[in-house]
PDB file of C-alpha atoms and ligand atoms in Angstrom:
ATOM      1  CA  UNK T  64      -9.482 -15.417   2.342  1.00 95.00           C
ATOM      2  CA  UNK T  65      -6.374 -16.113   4.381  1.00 97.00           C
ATOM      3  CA  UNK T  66      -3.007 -15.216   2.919  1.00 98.00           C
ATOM      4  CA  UNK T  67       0.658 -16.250   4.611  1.00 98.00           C
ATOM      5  CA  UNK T  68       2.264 -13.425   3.011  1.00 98.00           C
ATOM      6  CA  UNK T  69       6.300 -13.206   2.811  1.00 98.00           C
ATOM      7  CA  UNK T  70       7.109  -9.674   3.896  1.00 98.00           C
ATOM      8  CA  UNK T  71      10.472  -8.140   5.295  1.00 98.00           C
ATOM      9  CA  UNK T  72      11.570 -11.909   5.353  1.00 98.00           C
ATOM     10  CA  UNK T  73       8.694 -12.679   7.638  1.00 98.00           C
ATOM     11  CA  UNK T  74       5.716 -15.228   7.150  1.00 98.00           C
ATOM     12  CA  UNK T  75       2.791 -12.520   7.946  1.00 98.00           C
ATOM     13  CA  UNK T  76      -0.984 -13.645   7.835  1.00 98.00           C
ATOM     14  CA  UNK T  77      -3.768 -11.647   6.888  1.00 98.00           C
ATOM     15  CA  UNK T  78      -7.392 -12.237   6.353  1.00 98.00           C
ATOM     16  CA  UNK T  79      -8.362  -9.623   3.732  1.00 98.00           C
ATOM     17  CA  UNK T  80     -10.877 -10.343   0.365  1.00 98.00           C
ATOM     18  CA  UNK T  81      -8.749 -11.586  -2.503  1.00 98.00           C
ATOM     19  CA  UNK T  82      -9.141  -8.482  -4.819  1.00 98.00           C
ATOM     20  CA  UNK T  83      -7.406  -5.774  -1.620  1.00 98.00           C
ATOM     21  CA  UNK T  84      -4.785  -4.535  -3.143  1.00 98.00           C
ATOM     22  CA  UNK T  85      -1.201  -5.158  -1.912  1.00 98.00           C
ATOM     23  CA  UNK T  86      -1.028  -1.296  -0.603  1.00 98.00           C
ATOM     24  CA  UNK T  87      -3.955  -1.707   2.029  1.00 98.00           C
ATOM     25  CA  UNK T  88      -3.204  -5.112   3.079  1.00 98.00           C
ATOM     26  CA  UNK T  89       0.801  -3.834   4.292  1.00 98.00           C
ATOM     27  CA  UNK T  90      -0.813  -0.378   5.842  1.00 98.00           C
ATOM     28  CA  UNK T  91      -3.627  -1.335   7.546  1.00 98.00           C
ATOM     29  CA  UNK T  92      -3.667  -5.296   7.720  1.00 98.00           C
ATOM     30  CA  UNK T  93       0.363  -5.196   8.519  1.00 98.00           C
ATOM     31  CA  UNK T  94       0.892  -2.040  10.281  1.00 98.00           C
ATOM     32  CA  UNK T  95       3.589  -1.323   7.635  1.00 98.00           C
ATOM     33  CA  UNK T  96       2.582   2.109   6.940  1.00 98.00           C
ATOM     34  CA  UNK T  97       5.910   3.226   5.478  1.00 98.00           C
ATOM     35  CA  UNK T  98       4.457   2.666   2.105  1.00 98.00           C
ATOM     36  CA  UNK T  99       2.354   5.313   1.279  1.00 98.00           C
ATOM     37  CA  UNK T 100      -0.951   5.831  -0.715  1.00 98.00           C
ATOM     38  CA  UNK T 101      -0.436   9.025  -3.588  1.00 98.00           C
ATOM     39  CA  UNK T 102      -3.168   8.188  -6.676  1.00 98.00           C
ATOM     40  CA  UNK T 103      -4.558   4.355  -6.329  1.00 98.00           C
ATOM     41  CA  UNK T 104      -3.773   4.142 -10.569  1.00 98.00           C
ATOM     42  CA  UNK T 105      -0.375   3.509 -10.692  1.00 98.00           C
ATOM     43  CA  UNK T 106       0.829   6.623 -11.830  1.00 98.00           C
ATOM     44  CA  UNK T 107       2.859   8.442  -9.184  1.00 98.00           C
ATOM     45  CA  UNK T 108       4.889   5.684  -7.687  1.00 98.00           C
ATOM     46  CA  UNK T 109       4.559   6.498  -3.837  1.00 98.00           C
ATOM     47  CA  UNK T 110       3.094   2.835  -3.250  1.00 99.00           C
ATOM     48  CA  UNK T 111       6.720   1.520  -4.596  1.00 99.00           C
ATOM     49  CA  UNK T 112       7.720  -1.922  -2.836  1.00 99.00           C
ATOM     50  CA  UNK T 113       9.598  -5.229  -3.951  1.00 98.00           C
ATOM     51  CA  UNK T 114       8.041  -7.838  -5.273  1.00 98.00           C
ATOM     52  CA  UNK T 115      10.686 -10.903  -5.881  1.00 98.00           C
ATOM     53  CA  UNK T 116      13.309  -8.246  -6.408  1.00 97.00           C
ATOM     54  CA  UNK T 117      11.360  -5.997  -8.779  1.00 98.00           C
ATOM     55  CA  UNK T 118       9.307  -2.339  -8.287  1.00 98.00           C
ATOM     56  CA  UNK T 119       6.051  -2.732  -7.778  1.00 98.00           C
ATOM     57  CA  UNK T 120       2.747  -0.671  -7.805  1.00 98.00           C
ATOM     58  CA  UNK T 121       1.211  -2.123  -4.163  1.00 98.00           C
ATOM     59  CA  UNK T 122      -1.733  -0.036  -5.090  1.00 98.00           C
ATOM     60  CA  UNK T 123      -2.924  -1.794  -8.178  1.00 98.00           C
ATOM     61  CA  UNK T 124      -1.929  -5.481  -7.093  1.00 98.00           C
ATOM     62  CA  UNK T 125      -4.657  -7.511  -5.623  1.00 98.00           C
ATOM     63  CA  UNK T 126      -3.366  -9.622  -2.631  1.00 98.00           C
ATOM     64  CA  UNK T 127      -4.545 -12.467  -4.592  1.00 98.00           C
ATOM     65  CA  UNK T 128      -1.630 -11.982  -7.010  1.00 97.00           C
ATOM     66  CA  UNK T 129       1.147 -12.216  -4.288  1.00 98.00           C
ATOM     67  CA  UNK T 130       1.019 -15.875  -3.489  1.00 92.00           C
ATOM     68  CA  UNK T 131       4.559 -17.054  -2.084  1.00 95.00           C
ATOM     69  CA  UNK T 132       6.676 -13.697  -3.573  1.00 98.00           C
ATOM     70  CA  UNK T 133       9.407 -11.783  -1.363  1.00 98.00           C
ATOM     71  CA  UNK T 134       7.628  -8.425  -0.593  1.00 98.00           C
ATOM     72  CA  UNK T 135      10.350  -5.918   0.729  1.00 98.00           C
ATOM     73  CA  UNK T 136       8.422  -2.336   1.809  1.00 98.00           C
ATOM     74  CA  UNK T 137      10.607   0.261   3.106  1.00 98.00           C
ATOM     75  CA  UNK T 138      10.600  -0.850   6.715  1.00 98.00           C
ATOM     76  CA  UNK T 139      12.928  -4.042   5.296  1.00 98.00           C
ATOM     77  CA  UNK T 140      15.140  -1.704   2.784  1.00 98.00           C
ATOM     78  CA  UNK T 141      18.170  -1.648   5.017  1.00 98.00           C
ATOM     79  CA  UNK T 142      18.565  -5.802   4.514  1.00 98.00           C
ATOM     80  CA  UNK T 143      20.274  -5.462   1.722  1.00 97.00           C
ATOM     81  CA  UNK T 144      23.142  -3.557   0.022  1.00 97.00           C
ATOM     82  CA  UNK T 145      21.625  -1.555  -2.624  1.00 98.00           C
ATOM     83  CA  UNK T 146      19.065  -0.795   0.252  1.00 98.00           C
ATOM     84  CA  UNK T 147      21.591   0.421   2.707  1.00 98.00           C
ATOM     85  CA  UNK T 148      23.334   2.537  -0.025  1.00 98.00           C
ATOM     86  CA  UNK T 149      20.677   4.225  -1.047  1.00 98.00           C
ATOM     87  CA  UNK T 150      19.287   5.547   2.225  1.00 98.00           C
ATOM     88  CA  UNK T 151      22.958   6.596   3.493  1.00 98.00           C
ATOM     89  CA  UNK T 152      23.067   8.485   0.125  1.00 98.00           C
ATOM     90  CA  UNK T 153      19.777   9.906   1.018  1.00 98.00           C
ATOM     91  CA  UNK T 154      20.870  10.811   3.909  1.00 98.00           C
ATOM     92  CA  UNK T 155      24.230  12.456   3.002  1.00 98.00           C
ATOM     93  CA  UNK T 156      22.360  14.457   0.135  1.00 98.00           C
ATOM     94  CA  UNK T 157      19.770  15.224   2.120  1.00 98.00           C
ATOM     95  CA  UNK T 158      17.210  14.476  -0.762  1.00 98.00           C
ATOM     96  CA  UNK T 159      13.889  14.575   1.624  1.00 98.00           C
ATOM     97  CA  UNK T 160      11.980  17.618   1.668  1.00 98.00           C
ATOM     98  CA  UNK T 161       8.550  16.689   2.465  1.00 98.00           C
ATOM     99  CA  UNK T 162       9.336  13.354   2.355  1.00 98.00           C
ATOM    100  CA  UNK T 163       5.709  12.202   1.532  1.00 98.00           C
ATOM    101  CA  UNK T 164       7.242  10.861  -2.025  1.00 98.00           C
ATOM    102  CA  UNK T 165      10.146   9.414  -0.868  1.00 98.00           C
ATOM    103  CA  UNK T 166       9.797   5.731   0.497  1.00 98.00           C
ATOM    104  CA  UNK T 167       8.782   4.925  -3.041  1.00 98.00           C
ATOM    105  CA  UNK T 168      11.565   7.173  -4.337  1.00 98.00           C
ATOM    106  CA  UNK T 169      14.280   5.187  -2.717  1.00 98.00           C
ATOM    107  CA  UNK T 170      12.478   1.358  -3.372  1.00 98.00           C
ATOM    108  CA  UNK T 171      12.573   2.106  -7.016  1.00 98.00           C
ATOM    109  CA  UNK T 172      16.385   3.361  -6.532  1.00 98.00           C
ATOM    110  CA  UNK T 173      17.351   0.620  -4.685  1.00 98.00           C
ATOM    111  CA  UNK T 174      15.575  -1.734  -7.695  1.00 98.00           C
ATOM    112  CA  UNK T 175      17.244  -0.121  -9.774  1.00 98.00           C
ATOM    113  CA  UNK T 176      20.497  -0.350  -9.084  1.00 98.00           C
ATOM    114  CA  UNK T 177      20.168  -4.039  -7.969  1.00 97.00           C
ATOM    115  CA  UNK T 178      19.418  -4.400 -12.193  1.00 97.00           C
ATOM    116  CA  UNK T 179      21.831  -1.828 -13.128  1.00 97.00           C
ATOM    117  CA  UNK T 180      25.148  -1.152 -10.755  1.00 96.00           C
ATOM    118  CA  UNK T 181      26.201   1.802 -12.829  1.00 96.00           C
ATOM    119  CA  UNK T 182      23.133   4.047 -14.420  1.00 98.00           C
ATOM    120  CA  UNK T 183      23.484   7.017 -16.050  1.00 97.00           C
ATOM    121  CA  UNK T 184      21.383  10.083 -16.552  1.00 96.00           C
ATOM    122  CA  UNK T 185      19.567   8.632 -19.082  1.00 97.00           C
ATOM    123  CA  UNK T 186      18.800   5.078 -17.116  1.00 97.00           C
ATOM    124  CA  UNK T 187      17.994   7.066 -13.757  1.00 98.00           C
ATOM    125  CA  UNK T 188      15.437   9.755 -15.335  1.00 97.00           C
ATOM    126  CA  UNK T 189      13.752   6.767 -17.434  1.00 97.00           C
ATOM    127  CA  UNK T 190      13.403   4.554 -14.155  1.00 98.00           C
ATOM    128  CA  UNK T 191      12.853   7.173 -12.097  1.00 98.00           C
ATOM    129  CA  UNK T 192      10.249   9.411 -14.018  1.00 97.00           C
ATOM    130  CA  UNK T 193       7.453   7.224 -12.681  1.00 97.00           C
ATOM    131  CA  UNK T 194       7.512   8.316  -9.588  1.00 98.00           C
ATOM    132  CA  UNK T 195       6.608  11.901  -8.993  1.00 98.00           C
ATOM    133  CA  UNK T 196       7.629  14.588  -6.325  1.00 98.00           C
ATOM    134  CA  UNK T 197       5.691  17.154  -5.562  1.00 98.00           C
ATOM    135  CA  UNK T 198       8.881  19.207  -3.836  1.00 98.00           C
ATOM    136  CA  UNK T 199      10.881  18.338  -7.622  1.00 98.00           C
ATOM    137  CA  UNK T 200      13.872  16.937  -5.304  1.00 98.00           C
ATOM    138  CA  UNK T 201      14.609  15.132  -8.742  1.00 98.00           C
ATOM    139  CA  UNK T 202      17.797  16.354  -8.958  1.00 97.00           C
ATOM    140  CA  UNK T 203      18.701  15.509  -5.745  1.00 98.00           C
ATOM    141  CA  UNK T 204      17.663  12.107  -6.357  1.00 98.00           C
ATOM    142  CA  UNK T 205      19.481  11.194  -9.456  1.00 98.00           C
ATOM    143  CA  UNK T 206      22.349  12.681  -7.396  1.00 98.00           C
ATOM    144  CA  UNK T 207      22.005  10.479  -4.433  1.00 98.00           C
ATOM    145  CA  UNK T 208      21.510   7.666  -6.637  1.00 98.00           C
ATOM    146  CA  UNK T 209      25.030   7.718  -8.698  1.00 98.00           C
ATOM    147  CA  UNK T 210      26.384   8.138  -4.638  1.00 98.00           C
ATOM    148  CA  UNK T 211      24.938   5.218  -3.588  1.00 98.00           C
ATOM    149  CA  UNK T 212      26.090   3.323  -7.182  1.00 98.00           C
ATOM    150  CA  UNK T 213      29.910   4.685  -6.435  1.00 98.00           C
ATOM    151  CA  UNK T 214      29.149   3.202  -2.566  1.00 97.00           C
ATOM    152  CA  UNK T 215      28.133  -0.232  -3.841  1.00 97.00           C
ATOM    153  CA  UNK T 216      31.077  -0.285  -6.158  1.00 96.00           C
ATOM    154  CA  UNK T 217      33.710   0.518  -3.967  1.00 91.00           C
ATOM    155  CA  UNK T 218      31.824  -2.506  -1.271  1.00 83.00           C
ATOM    156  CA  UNK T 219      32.191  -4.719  -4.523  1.00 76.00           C
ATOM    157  CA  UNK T 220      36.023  -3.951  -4.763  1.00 77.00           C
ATOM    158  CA  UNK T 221      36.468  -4.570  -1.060  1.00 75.00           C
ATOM    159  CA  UNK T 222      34.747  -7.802  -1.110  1.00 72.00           C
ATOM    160  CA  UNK T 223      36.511  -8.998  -3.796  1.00 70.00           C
ATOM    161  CA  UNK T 224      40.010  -8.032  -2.119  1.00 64.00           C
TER     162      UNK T 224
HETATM  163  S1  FES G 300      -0.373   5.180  -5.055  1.00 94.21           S
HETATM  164 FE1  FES G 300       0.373   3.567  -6.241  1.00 94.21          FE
HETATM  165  S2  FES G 300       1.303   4.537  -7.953  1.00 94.21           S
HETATM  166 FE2  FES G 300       0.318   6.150  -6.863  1.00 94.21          FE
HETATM  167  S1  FES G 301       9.690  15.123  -0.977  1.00 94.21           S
HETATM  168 FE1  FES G 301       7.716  16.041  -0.933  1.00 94.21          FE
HETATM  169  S2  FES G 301       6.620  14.957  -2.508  1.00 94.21           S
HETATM  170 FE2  FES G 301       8.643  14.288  -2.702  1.00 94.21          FE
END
């Protein structure tokens, strides 16, 4: 089957069956290997991409399922604010050890703080306990995550001067 996907604000094509899942299609169809493969069940969150805004398993969604969605993967994080907070937080904190975890870590950051601007512990560790780090930079994480929430609000209060 052909498929015009929308990735990275790009129309991409790819001839794949309709049951690959999202994952394989961006790594190996799309060259977008940022996105990495940890378990294939969901349950470790290293796959992490947009889908119309939202986290996203790549690994369990067939291609099928996609249709005309905004896919953002890690290579297109830095678009947008929450993106480019979180990374320069990541960066600051230095919250990569292996790093193997970590382009999942930071889509389901940036997610979550386009839905919630201000989390606390309690919002962080319940978003964020899906996806797992071997290296338990966890507390790095949630650390780098309230940084890049303080960044996007002081951006806010600029913008609105
Ligand atoms: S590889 Fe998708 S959740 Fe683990
Ligand atoms: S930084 Fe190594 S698995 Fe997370």
């Amino acid at each position: 089957m052909r498929y015009s996907l929308h990735v990275n604000g790009k129309v991409m094509p790819a001839d794949v069956d309709a049951d690959t899942p999202l994952l394989w299609v961006l790594r190996d169809t799309l060259a977008l290997t940022g996105t990495k493969f940890g378990c294939g069940a969901a349950l470790c969150g290293a796959c992490t991409v947009h889908v119309d805004g939202l986290a996203k398993r790549a690994c369990v969604m067939p291609v099928s399922l996609v249709g005309g969605s905004q896919v953002r993967t890690i290579e297109g994080l830095g678009a947008t604010a929450a993106g480019r907070a979180v990374q320069q937080a990541w960066l600051d904190l230095q919250v990569v050890q292996c790093g193997y975890c970590q382009s999942g870590q930071l889509m389901q950051a940036a997610a979550l703080l386009e839905a919630n601007p201000d989390p606390g512990d309690d919002d962080i560790d319940k978003i964020m306990s899906g996806n797992i780090c071997r290296c338990g930079t966890y507390h790095r994480i949630r650390a780098a995550i309230k940084q890049a929430a303080r960044a996007l609000a002081q951006t806010d209060k600029r913008g609105a001067a």
